Coordinates of C-alpha atoms and ligand atoms in Angstrom, one line a residue:
X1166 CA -14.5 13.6 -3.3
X1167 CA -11.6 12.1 -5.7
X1168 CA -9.4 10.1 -3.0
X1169 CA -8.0 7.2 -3.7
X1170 CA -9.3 3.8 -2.7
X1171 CA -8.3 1.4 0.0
X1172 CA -5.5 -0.8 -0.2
X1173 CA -6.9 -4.1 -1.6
X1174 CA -10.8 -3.4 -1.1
X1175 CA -12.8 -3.6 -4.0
X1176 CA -13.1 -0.3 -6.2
X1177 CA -15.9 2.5 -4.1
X1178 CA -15.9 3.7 -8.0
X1179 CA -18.2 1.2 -9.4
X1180 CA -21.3 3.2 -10.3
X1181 CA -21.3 2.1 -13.8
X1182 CA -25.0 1.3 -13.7
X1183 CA -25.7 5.2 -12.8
X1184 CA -24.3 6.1 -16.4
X1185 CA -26.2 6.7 -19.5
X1186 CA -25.8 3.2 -21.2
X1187 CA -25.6 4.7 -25.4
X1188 CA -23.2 7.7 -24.0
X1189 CA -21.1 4.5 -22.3
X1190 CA -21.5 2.3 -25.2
X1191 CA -20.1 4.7 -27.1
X1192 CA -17.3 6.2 -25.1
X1193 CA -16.1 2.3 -25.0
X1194 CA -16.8 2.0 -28.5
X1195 CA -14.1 4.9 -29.2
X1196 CA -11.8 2.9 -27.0
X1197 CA -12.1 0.1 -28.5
X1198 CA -11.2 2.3 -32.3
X1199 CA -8.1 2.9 -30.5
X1200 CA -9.2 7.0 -30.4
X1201 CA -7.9 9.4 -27.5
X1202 CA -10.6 10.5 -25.0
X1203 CA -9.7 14.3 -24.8
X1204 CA -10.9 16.5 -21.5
X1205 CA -13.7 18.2 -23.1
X1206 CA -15.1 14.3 -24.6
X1207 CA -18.1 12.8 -22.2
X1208 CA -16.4 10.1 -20.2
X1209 CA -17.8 7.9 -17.3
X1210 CA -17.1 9.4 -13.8
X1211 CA -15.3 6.5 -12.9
X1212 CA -12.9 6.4 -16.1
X1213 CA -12.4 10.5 -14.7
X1214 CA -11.8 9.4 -10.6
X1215 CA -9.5 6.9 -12.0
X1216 CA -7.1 8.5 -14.2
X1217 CA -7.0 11.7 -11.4
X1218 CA -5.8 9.1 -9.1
X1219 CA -3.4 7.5 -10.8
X1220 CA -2.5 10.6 -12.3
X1221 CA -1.7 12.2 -9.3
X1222 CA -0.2 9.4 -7.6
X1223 CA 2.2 9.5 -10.8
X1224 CA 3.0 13.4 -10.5
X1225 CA 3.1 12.7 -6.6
X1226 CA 5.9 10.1 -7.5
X1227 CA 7.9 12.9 -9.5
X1228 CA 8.3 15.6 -7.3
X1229 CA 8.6 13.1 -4.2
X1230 CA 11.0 10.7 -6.1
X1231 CA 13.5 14.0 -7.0
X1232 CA 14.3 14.0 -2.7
X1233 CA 16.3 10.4 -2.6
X1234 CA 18.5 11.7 -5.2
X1235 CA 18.4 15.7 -4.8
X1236 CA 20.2 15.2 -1.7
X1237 CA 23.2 13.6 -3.9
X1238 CA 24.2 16.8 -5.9
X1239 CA 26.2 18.7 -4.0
X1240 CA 28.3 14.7 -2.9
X1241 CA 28.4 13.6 -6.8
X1242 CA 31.7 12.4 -7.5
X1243 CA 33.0 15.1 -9.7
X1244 CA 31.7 17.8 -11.6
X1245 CA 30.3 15.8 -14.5
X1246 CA 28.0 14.2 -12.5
X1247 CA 27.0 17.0 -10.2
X1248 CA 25.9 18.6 -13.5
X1249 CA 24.2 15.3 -14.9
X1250 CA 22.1 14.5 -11.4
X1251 CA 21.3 18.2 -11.1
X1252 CA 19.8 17.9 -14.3
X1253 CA 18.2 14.3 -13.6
X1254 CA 16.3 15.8 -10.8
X1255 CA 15.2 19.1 -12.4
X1256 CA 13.7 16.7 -15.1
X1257 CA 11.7 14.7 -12.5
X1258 CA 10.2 18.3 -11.4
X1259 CA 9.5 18.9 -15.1
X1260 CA 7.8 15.9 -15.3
X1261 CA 5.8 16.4 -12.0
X1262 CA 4.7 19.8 -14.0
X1263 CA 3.6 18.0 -16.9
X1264 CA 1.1 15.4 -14.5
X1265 CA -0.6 17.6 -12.3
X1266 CA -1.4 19.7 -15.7
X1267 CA -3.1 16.3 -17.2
X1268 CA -4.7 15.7 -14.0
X1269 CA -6.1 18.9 -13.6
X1270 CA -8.0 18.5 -17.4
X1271 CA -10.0 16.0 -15.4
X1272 CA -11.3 18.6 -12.6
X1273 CA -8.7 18.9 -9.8
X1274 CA -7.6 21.8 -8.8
X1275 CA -3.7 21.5 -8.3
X1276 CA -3.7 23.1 -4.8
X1277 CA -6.1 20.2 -3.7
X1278 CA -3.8 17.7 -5.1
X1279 CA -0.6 19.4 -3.3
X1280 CA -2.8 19.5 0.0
X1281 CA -3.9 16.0 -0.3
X1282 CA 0.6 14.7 -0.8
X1283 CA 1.3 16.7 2.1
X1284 CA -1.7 15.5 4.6
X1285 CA -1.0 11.9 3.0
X1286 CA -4.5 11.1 1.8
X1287 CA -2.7 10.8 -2.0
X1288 CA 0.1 8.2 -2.0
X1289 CA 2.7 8.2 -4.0
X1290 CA 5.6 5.3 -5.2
X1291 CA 6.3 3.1 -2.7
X1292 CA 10.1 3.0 -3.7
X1293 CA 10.6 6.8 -2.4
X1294 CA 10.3 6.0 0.8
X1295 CA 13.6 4.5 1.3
X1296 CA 16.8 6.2 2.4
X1297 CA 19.6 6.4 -0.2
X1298 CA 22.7 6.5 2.3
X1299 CA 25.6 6.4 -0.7
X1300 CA 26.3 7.5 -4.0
X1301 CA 25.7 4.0 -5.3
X1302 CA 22.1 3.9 -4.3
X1303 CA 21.6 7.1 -5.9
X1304 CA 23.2 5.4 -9.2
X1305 CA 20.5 2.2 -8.6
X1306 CA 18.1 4.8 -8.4
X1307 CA 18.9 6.6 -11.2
X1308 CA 19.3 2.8 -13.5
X1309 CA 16.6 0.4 -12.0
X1310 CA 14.0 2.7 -10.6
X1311 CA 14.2 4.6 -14.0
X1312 CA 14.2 1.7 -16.4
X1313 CA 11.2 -0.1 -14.3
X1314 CA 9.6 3.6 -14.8
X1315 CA 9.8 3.2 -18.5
X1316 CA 8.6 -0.3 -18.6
X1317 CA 5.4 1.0 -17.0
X1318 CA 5.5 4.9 -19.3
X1319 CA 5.8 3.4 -22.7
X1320 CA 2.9 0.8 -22.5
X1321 CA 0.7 3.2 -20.7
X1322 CA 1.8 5.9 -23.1
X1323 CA -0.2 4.1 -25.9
X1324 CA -3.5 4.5 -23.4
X1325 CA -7.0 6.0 -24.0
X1326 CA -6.9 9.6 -22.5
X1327 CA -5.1 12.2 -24.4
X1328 CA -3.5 14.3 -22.1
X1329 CA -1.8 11.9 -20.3
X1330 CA -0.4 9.8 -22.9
X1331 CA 1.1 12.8 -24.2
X1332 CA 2.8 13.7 -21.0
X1333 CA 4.1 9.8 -20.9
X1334 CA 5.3 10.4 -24.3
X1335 CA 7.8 13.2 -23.7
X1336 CA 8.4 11.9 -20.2
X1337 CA 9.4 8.5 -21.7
X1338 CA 11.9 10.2 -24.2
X1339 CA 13.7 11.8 -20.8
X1340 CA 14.0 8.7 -18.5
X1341 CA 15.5 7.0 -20.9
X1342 CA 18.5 9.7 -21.1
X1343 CA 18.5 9.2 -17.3
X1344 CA 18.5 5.3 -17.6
X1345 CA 21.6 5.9 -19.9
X1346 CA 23.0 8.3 -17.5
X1347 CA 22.6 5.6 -14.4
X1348 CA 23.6 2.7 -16.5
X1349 CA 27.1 4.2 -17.2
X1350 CA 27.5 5.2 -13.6
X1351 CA 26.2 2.0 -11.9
X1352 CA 28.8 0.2 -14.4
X1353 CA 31.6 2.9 -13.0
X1354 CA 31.5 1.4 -9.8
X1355 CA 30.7 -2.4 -10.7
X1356 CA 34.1 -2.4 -13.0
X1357 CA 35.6 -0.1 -10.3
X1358 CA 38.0 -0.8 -7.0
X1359 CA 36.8 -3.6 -4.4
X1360 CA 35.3 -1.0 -1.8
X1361 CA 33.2 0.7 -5.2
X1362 CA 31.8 -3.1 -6.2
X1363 CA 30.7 -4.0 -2.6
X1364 CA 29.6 -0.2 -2.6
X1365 CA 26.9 -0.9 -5.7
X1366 CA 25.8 -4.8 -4.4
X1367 CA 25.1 -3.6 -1.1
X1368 CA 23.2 -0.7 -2.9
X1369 CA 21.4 -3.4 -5.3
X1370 CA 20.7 -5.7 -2.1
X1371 CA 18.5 -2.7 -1.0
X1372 CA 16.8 -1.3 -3.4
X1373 CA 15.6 -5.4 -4.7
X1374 CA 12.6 -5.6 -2.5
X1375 CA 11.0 -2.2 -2.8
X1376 CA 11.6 -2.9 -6.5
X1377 CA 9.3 -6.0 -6.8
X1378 CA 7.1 -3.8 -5.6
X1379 CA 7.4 -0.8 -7.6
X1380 CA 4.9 -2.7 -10.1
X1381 CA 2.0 -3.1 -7.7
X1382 CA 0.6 -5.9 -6.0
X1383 CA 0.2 -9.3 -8.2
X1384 CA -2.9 -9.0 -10.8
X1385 CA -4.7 -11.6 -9.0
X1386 CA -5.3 -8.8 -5.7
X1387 CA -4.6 -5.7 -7.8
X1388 CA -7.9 -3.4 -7.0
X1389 CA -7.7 -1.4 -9.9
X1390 CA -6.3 -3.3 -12.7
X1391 CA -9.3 -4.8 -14.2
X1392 CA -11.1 -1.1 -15.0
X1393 CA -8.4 0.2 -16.4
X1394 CA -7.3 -2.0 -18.5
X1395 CA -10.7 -2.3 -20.1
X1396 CA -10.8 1.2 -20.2
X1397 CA -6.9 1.5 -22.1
X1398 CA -5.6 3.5 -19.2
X1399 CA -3.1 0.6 -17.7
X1400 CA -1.7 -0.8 -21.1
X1401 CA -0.1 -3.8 -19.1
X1402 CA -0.7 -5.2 -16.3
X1403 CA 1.3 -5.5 -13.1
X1404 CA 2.7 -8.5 -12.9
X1405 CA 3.2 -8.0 -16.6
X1406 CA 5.7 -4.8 -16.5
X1407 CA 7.8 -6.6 -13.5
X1408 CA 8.5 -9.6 -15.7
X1409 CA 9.3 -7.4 -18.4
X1410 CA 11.8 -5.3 -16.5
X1411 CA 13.1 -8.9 -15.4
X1412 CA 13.2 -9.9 -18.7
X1413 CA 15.4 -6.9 -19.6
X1414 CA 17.3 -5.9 -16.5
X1415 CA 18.4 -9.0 -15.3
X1416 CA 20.7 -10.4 -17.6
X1417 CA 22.2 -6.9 -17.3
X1418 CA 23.0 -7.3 -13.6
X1419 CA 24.4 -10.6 -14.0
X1420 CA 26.4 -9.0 -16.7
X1421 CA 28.1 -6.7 -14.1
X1422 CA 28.9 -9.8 -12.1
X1423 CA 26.4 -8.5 -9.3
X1424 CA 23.7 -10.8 -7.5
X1425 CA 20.5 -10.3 -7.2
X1426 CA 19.4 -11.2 -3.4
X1427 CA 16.9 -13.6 -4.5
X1428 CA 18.1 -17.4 -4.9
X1429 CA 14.7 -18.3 -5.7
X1430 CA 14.9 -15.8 -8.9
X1431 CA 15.0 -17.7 -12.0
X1432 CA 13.3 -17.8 -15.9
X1433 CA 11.3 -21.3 -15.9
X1434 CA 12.6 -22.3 -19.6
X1435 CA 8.9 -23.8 -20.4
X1436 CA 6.2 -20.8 -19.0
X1437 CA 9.5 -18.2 -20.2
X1438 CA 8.1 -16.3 -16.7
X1439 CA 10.3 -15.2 -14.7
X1440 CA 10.2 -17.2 -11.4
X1441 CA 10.8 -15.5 -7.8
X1442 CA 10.4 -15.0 -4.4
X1443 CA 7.2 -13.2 -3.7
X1444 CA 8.4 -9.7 -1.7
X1445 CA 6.8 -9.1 1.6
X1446 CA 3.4 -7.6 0.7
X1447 CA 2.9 -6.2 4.6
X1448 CA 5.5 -4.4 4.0
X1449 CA 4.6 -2.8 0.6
X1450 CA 1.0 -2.2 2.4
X1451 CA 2.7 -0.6 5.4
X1452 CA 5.3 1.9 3.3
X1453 CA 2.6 3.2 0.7
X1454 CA 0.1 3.8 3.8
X1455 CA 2.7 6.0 5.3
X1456 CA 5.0 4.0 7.8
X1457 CA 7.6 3.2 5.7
X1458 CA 11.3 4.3 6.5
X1459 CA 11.6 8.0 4.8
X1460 CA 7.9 8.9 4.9
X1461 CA 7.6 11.2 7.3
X1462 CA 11.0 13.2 6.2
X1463 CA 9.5 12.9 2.3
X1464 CA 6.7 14.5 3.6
X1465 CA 8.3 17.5 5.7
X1466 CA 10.4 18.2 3.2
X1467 CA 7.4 18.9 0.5
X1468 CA 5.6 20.5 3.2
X1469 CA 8.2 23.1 4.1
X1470 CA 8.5 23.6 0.2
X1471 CA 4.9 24.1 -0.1
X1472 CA 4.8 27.0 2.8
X1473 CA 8.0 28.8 1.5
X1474 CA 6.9 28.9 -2.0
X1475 CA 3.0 30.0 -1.0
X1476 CA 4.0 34.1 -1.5
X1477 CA 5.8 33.2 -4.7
X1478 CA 2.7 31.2 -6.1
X1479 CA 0.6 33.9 -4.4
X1480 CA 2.7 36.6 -6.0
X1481 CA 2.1 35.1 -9.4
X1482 CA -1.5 34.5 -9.8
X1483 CA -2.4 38.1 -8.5
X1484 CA 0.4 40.1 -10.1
X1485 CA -1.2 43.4 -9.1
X1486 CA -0.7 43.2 -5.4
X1487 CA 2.4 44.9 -3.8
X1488 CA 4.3 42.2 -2.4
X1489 CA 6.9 42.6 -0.3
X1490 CA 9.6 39.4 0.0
X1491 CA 10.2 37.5 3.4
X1492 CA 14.0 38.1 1.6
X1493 CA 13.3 42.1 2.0
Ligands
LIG1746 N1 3.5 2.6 -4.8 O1 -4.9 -1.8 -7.9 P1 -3.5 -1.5 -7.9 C1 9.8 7.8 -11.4 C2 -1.4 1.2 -4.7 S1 8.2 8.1 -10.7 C3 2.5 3.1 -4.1 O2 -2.6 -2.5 -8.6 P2 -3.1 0.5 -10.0 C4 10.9 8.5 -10.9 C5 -2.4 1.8 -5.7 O3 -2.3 3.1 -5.8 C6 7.1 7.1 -11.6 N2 1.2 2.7 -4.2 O4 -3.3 0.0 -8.5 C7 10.9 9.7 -10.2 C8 -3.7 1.3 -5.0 O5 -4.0 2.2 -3.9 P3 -5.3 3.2 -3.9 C9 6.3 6.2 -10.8 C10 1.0 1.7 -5.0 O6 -3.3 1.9 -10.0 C11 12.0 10.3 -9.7 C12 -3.4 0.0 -4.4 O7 -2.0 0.0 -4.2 N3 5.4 5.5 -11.7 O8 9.8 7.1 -12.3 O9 -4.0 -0.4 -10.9 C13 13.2 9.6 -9.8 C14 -3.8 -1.2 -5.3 O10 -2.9 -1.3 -6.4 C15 2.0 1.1 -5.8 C16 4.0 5.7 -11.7 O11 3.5 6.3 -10.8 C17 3.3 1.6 -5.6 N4 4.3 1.1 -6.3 O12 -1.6 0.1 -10.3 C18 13.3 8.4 -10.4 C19 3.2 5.0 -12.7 N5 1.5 0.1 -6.5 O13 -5.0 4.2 -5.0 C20 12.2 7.9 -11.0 C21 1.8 5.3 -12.7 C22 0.2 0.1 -6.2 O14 -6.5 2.3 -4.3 N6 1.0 4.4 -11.9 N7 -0.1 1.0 -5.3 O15 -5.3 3.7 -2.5 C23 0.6 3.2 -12.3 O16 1.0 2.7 -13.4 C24 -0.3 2.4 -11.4 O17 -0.9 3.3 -10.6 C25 0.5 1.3 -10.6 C26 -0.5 0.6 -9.6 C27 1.1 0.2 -11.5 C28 1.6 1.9 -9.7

């Protein structure tokens, strides 16, 4: 009923015509004013199936994204860090918390969105799916995958629908304490001994690809990108954030004296675009369809989660009932 939509096909959404045309002229006329559609305002059932997908992909992303780097806590180089990463990833649940609660304004339950991560008919960031083996990918994590985050947050923060904007809002103001906190550590290792430089390239060397295609496929073959920035959901466009985060991030990896594994990458001085090679889209298709390298163990792990917690969420919403622990 609220899936998602295939890979590249065009939109199954696209039953504008079945809508009543003044309570659609009108809805796009308070877009247009630059007002926030709130849950209780009429929308278009397509503006709704929209945002509960990307919604969801989003809070999918959260509580997904806080596995790569969870399982760096407890092998944090010193206590300082332990403490800072433990509180990095709690955020990331936080803001998990703060998504599902926008997308369910919009209709879904939040059960029905856990049940649709874990049987993998929601997807979730692409970038998630790849192992982080040493500390330094947990600190490219915690830098690049954060700061492209942001890019994408802030614009859409300024979108159409309320409840989501404000979620973006307070999520933005976090990431960027974690973009701070990965900064200083990537720069740690990049100013560091021989073994922590090659350490942090080899780390950057991985995480490049999936990246590029943390953004979404190029405008020209994004499915979605049209509808929703008419609508003010999507504030920029794909290909618009990832030459924004090249525009920002770049120079500040060639500061560090690290490369970027791309010798086509560079800013053509007349378009001012950023110029590179285009990342294998096959792959991109096959890791957010499931068969990427971690998806299977992303997916266990929520699972598991999801069956040990059911008497504690059970406990909770019927208070009354005499329950007795698996711990007793
Ligand atoms: N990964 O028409 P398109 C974080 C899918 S977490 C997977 O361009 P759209 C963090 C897309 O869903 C924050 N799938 O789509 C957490 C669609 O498939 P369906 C992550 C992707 O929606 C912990 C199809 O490809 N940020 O920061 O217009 C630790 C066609 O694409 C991806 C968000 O979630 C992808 N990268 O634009 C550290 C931002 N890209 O649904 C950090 C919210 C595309 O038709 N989401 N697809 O089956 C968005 O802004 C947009 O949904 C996207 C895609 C820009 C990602």
């Amino acid at each position: 009923m609220y899936g998602g939509g295939n890979i590249f096909e065009a939109s199954r959404f696209d039953n504008l015509a079945q809508e009543d045309p003044e309570k659609l002229a009108e809805f796009e006329a308070r877009i247009a004013r630059g007002e926030k559609i709130e849950p209780s305002d009429w929308m278009p059932a397509l503006y709704r199936k929209q945002l509960i997908r990307m919604i969801e992909q989003h809070a999918h992303s959260e509580i997904i994204g806080a596995l790569p780097e969870g399982t760096w806590i407890t092998r944090a180089p010193g206590f300082q860090r332990k403490m800072a990463l433990m509180a990095k990833v709690q955020d990331e649940v936080g803001h998990a918390q703060l998504l599902y609660s926008a997308a369910e304004t919009l209709g879904k339950p939040r059960e029905q969105m856990m049940q649709d991560l874990i049987n993998g008919r929601s997807k979730y960031s692409n970038i998630f799916n790849y192992p982080a083996f040493t500390w330094a990918d947990s600190t490219i994590i915690s830098w690049l995958v954060d700061a492209g985050a942001i890019v994408n947050q802030l614009a859409n923060s300024k979108g159409s629908y309320g409840p989501y904007c404000r979620a973006l809002e307070r999520i933005c103001a976090e990431e960027s304490f974690h973009l701070k906190y990965g900064h200083h550590a990537v720069i740690h290792l990049a100013t560091g001994t021989k073994i922590q430089r090659e350490m942090v390239q080899e780390a950057l060397n991985r995480w490049w690809p999936p990246m590029m295609h943390f953004f979404g496929p190029p405008d020209k073959v994004s499915v979605h990108t049209e509808v929703l920035t008419k609508w003010k959901v999507k504030m920029a466009t794909n290909d618009e954030c990832r030459q924004q985060f090249l525009d920002m991030y770049v120079p500040k990896i060639w500061e560090l004296e690290l490369t970027i594994p791309d010798s086509n990458l560079k800013k053509n001085s007349q378009t001012r675009q950023w110029e590179y090679s285009e990342p294998d889209w096959e792959e991109f298709k096959r890791v957010i369809n499931g068969d990427g390298p971690c998806n299977k163990e992303r997916l266990a792990v929520r699972r598991t989660a999801e069956e040990r917690g059911r008497w504690v969420r059970e406990a909770l919403l019927t208070p009354e009932a005499k329950y007795v622990t698996p711990l007793a």
